[in-house]
Coordinates of C-alpha atoms in Angstrom, one line a residue:
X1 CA 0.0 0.0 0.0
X2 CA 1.6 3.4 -0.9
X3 CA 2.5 5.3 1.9
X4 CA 1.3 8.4 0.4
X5 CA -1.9 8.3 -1.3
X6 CA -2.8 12.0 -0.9
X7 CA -3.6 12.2 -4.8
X8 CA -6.3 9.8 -4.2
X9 CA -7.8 11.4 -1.1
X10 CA -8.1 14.8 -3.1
X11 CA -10.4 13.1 -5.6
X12 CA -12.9 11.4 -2.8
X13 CA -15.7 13.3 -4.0
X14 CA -15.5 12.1 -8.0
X15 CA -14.5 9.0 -6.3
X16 CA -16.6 7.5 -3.9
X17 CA -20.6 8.4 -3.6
X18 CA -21.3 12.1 -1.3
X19 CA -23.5 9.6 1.2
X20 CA -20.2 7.7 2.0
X21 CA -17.6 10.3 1.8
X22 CA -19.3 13.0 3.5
X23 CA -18.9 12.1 6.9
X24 CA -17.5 13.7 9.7
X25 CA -14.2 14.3 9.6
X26 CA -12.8 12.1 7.0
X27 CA -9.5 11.8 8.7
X28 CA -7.1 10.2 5.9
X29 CA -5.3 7.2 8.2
X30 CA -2.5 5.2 7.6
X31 CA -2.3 2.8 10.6
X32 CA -4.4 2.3 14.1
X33 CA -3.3 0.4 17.4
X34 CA -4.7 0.1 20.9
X35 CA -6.9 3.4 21.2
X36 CA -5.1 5.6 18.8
X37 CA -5.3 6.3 14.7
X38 CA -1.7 7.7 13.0
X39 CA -2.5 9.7 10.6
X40 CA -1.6 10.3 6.6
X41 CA -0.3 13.7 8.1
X42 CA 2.2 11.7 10.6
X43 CA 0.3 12.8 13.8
X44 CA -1.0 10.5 16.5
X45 CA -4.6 10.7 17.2
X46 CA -6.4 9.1 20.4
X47 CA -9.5 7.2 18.8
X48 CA -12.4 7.8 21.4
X49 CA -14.8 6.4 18.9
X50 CA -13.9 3.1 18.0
X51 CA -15.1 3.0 14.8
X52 CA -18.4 3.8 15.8
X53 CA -18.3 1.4 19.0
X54 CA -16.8 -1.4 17.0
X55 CA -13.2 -2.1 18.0
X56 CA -14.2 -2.4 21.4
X57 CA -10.7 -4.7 22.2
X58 CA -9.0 -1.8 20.3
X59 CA -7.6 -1.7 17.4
X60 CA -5.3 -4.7 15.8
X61 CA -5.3 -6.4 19.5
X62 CA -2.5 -9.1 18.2
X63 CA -4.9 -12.0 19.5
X64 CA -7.2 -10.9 17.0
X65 CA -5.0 -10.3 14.0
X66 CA -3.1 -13.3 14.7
X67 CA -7.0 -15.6 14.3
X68 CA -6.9 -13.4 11.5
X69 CA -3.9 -14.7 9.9
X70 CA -4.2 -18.3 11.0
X71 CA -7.7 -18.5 9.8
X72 CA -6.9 -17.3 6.3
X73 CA -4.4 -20.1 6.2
X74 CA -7.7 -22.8 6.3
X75 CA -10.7 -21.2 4.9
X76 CA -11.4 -17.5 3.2
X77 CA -15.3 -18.3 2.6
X78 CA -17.7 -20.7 3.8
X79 CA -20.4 -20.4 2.6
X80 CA -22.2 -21.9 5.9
X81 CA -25.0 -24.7 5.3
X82 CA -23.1 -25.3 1.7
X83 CA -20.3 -26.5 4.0
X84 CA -19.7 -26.2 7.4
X85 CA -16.4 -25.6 9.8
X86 CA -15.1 -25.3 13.0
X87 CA -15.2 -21.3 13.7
X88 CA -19.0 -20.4 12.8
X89 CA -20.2 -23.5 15.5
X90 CA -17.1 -22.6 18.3
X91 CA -18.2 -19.3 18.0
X92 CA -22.2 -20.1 18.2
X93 CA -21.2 -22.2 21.6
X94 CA -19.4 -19.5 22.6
X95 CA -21.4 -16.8 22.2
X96 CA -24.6 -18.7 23.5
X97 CA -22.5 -18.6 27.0
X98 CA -22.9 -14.6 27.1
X99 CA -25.9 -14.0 25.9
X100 CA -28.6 -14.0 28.5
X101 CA -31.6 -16.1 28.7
X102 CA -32.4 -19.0 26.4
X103 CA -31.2 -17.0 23.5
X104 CA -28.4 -19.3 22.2
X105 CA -29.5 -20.0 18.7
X106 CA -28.2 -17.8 15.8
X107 CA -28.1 -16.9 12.2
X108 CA -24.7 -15.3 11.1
X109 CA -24.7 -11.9 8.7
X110 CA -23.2 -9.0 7.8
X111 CA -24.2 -6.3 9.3
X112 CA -25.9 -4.6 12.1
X113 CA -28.9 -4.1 9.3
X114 CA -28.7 -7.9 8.0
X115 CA -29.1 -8.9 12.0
X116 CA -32.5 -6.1 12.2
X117 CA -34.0 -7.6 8.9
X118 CA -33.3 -11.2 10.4
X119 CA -34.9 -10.1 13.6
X120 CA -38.4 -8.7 12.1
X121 CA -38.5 -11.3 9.7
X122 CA -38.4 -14.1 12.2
X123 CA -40.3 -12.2 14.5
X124 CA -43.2 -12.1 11.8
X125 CA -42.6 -16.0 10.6
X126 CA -43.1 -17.1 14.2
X127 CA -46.3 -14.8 15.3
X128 CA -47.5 -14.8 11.6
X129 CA -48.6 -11.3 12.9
X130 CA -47.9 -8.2 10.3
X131 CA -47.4 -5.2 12.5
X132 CA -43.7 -4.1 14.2
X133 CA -43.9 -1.0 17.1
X134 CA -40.8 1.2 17.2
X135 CA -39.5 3.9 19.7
X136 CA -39.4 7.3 18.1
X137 CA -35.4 8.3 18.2
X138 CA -34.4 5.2 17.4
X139 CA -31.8 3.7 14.8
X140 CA -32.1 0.2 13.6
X141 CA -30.6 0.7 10.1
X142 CA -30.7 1.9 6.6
X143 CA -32.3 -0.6 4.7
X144 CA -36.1 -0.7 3.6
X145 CA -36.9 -3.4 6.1
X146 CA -35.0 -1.7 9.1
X147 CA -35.7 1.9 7.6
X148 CA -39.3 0.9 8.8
X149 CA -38.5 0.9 12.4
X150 CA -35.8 3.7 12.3
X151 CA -37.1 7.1 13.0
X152 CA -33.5 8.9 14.4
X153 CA -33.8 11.2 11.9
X154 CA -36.1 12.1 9.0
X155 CA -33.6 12.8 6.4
X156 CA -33.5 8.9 6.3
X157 CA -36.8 8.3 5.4
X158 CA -37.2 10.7 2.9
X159 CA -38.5 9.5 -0.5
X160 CA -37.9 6.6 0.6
X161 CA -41.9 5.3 1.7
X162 CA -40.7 2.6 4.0
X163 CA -43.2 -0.4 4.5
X164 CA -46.8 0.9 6.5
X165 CA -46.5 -1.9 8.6
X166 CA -45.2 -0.3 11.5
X167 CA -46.2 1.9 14.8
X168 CA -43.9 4.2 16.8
X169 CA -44.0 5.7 20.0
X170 CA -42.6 8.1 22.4
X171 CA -38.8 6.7 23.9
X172 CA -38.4 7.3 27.6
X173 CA -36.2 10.3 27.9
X174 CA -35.6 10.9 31.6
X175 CA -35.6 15.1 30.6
X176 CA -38.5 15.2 29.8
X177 CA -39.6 14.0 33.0
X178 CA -42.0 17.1 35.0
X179 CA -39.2 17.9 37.8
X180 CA -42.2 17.7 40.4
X181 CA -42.8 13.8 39.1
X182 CA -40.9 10.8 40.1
X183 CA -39.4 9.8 37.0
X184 CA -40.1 5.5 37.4
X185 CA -43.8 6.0 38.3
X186 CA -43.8 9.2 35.0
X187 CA -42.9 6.6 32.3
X188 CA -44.5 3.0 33.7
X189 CA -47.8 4.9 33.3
X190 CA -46.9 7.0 30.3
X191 CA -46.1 3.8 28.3
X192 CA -49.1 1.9 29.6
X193 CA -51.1 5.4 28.2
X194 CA -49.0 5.1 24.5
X195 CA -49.8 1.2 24.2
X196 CA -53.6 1.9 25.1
X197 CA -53.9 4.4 23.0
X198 CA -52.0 2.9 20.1
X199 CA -54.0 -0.4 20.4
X200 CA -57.6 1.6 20.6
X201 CA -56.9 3.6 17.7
X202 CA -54.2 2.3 15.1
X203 CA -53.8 -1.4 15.7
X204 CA -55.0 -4.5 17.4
X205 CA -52.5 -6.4 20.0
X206 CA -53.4 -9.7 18.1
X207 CA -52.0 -8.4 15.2
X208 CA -48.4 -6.9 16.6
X209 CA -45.5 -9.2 16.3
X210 CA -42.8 -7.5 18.3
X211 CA -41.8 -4.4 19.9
X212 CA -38.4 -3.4 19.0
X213 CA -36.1 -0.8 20.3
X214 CA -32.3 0.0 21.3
X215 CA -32.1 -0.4 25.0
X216 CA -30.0 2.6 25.2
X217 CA -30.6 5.1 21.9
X218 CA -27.2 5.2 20.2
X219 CA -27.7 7.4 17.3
X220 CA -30.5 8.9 18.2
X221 CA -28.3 10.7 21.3
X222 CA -27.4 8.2 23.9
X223 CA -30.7 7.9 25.9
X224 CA -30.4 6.0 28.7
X225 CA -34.4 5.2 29.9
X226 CA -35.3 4.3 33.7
X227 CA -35.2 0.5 34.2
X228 CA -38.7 0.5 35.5
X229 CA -39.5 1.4 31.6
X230 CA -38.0 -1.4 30.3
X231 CA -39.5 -3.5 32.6
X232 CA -42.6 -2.3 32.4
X233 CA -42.2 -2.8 28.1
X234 CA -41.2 -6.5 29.0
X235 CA -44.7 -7.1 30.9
X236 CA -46.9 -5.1 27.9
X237 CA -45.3 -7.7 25.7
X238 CA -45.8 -10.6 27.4
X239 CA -49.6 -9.6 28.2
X240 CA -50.3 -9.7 24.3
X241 CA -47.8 -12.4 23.4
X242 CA -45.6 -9.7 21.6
X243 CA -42.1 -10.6 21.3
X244 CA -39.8 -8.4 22.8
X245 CA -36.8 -7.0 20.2
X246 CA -33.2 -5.7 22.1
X247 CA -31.5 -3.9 18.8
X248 CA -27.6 -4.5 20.9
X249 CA -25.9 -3.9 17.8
X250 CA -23.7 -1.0 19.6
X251 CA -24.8 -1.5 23.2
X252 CA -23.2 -5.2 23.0
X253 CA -20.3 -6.6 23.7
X254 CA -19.6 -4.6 27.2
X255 CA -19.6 -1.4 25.9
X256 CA -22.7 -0.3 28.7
X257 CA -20.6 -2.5 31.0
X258 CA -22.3 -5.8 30.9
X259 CA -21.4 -8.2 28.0
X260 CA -25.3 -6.9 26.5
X261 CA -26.8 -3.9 28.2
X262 CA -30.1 -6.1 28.6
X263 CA -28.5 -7.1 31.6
X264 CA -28.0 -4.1 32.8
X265 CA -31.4 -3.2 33.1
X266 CA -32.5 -7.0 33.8
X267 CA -35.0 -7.8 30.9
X268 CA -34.2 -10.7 28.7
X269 CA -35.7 -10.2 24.8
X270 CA -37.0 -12.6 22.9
X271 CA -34.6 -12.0 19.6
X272 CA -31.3 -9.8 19.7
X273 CA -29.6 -8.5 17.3
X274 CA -26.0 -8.0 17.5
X275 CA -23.6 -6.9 15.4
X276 CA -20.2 -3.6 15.5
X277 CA -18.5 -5.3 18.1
X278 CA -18.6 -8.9 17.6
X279 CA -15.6 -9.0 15.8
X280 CA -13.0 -6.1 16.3
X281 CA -14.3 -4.8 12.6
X282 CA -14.7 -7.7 10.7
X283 CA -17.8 -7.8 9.0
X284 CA -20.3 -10.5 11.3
X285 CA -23.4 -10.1 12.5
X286 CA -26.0 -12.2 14.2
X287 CA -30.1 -12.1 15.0
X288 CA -30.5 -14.4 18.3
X289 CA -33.0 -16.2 19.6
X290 CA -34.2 -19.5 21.6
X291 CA -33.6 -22.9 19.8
X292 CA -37.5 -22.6 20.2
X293 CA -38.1 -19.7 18.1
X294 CA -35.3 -20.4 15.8
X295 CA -36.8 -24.1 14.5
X296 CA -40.2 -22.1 13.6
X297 CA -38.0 -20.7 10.7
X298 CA -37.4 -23.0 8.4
X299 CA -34.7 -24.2 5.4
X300 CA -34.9 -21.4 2.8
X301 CA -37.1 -19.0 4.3
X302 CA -34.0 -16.6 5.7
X303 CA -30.2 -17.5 3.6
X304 CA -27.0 -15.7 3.0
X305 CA -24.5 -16.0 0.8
X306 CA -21.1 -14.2 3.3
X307 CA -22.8 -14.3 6.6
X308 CA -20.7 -16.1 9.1
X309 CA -17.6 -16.2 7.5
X310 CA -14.7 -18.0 8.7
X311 CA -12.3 -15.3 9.0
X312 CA -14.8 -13.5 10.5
X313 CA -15.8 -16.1 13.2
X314 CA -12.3 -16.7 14.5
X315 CA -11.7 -12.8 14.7
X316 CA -14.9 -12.7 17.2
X317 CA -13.7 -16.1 19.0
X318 CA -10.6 -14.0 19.5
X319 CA -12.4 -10.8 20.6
X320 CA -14.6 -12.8 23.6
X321 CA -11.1 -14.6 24.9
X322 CA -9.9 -11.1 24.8
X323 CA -12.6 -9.6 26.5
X324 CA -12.5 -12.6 29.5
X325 CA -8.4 -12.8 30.0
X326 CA -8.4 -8.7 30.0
X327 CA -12.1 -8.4 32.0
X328 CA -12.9 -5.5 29.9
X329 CA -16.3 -5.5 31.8
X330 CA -14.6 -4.6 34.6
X331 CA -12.5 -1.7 33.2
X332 CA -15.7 -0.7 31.1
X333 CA -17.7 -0.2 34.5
X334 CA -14.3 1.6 36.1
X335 CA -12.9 3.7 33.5
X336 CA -16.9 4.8 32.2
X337 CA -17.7 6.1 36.2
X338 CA -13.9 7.7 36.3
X339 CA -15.0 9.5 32.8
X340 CA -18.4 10.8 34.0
X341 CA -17.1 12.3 37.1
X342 CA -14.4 13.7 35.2
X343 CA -17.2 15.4 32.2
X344 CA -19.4 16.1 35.0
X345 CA -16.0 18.7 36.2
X346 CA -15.5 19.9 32.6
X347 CA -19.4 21.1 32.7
X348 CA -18.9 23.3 35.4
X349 CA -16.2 25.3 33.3
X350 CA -18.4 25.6 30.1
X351 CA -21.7 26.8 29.6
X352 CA -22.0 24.8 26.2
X353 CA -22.1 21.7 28.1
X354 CA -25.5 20.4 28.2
X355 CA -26.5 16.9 29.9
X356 CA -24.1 14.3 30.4
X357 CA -25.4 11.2 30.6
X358 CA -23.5 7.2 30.5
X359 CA -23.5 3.6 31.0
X360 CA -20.3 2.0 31.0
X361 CA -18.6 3.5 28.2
X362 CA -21.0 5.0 25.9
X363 CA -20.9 8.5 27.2
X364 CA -23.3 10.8 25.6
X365 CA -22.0 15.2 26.1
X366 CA -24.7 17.4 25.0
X367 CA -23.7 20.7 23.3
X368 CA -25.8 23.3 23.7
X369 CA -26.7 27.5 23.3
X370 CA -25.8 28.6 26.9
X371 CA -28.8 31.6 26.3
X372 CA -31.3 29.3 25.3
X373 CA -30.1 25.8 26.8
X374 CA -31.9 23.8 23.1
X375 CA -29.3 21.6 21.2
X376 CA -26.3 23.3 19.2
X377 CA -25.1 20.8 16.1
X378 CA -23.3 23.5 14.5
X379 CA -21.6 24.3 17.8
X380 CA -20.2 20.4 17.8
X381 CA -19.2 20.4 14.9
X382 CA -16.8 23.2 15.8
X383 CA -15.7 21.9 18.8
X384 CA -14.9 18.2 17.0
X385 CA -12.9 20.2 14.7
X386 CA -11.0 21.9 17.2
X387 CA -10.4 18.7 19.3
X388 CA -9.5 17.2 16.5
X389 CA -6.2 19.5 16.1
X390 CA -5.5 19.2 19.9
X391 CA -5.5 15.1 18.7
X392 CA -8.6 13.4 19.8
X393 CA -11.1 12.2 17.7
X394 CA -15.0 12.3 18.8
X395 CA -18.1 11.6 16.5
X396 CA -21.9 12.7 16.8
X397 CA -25.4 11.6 17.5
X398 CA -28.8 13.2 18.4
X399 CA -31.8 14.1 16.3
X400 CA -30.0 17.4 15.7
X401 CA -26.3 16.2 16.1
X402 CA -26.4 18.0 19.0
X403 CA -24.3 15.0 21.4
X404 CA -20.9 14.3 21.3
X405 CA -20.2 10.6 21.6
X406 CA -17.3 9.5 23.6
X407 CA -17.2 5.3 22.8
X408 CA -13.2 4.7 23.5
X409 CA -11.6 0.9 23.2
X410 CA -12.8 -1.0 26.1
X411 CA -9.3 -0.7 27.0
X412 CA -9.0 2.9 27.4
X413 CA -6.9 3.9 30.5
X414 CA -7.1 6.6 33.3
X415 CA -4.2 8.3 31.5
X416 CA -5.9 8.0 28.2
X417 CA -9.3 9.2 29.6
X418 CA -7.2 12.0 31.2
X419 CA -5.6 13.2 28.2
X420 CA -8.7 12.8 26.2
X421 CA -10.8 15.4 28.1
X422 CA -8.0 17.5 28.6
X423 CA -7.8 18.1 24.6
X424 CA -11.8 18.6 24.7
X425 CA -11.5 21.0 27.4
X426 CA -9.0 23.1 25.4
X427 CA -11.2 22.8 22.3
X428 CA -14.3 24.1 24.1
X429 CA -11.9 27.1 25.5
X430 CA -10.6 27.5 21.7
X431 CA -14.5 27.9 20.8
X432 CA -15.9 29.8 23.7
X433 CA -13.0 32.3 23.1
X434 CA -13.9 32.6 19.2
X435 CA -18.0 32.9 20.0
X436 CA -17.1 35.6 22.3
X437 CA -14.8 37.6 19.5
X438 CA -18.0 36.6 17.1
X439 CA -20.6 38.4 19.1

């Protein structure tokens, strides 16, 4: 690979289509390791996204490259059910020993997406019920299947007519909570009102299949709900025989601090889908369920031609061994509570700082107008920038782009922590200082 391939990056935009090379920043890399990116510019950067909560062992562990390697010395392609080998079933035992409840039964894909689309479409088979209920904020995907559920942001949806099968309602935000109200007893009963109301006027129980939704919004701005909520949803579904949907594409694999942030708030689904951090970046995927529900959906009905690769199987064999021998939950739960009470000392020196709100280590930092207190996208943006140059790289999320996300490695360190929120501080005092020069 050339080591300088700035020729190429300067035609991106003839090169690769706007909705893939548009993002924010588009930092040209050369190499990444443990928590950090190097860039085509020859700086070091400390990666506190993770490749959008992927690389959640960090980047190249050598456990993982090395299954990598070895595994492209047997098998580059399966394709599983044509033939079948060692990594896809080691991995399926494997997994079915962290994931919680009866759900140790999978189908291999792709994608976060492919494992949404597996989920409804089982979840239809087995009920032979048409309708899907969503959350309003939340992200299941971009294709027309998963687009159906999604409602993060409209610009998704546009033009785009995604199938009428499916009802949304209102996601437990715990601001939006009356300040006189006890925030458990607010949404129990607000979410008993939605359902009633939804169910007298748009659609029959008896004809709902599942209720899906992330368990803590990711893209839609890191909204953690009260636990009470989700086990109030759990009940609902279980009155009307409604299977329950956990969307753990970025909230698995210990990134909320438990290996699938069901746990966290004790409520077992009846299909997950998982997907980003199964496999250190190695496209894999999986929809999960009981053996029960699984043998309702029969030869033909759901295939794949990549799903479940080989390569990709050993690299996710290799991220749970690393996850165990390093007890990454542990440091998850101990580095996200040292990083919250650090963010929680940075608010009280900038007035953009909105909410801060976490589990584990998906850490959600609101920007916001100090005069009017509402969102402030264009504000992050500049702040991201500037952080950027001091050397740390954040993304977004939020219906306006209005939260920072702060998803390190699972391995991230005090020191790293430390020097991560040292750089945002500066690059909120680099933007306050230009806002006040502005005005």
């Amino acid at each position: 690979m050339s080591k300088d391939w700035s020729h190429l990056f300067e035609r991106m935009p003839e090169l690769l289509a706007p909705t893939m090379a548009k993002d924010h920043p588009n930092l040209p890399v050369v190499k990444e390791e443990g928590c950090y990116y190097y860039g085509l510019d020859g700086k070091e950067y400390l990666d506190f996204t993770s490749g959008i909560a992927t690389t959640n062992v960090g980047h190249r562990h050598p456990k993982v490259v090395k299954a990598i390697k070895d595994g492209a010395d047997q098998l580059l392609h399966g394709p599983s059910g044509v033939i079948m080998y060692e990594s896809i079933l080691k991995l399926a035992d494997e997994l079915g020993k962290v994931t919680p409840g009866d759900l140790d039964c999978f189908f291999f894909g792709n994608s976060g997406t492919e494992a949404i689309e597996g989920a409804l479409k089982l979840a239809r088979h087995v009920t032979k019920r048409p309708y899907v209920i969503s959350f309003l904020g939340c992200f299941h995907g971009r294709s027309m299947g998963a687009l159906s559920v999604t409602t993060s942001k409209s610009k998704y949806r546009q033009f785009q007519q995604p199938s009428g099968l499916t009802y949304q309602i209102p996601y437990a935000n715990p601001k939006e909570c009356p300040a006189e109200l006890d925030s458990d007893i607010y949404f129990t009963e607000k979410l008993e009102k939605d359902f009633e109301t939804l169910f007298k006027h748009q659609v029959t129980p008896e004809e709902v299949a599942a209720v899906i939704l992330e368990p803590v919004l990711g893209e839609g701005g890191y909204i953690i709900p009260p636990k009470s909520w989700m086990n109030k949803l759990r009940e609902i579904c279980d009155r009307h025989g409604i299977l329950l949907i956990f969307d753990e594409v970025q909230t698995g694999f210990g990134r909320t601090g438990e290996w699938f942030a069901g746990q966290t708030f004790d409520v077992v689904p009846d299909i997950m889908a998982i997907a980003k951090g199964i496999a250190s970046g190695i496209p894999l995927s999986a929809t999960v369920a009981s053996q029960e529900l699984m043998k309702q959906w029969p030869l033909g009905t759901h295939s794949t031609t990549f799903g479940g690769n080989p390569i990709g199987c050993s690299a996710a064999l290799a991220t749970l061994e690393v996850m165990k021998e390093e007890q990454l939950l542990d440091n998850t739960k101990k580095m996200g509570a040292y990083a919250l009470e650090k963010l929680h000392l940075l608010k009280e020196k900038h007035s953009v700082i909105g909410d801060i709100r976490g589990l584990g280590l998906m850490i959600g930092i609101e920007i916001v107008d100090p005069y009017t207190g509402e969102g402030d996208g264009d504000a992050l943006f500049e702040i991201l920038d500037l952080a950027l140059e001091k050397g740390v790289l954040f993304y977004f999320c939020g219906n306006a782009s209005e939260v920072i996300r702060m998803v390190p490695p699972l391995t991230v360190t005090k020191e790293q922590i430390d020097d991560g929120i040292r750089m945002l501080d500066e690059a909120i005092t680099s933007f306050e200082k230009k806002s006040v020069v502005k005005a």
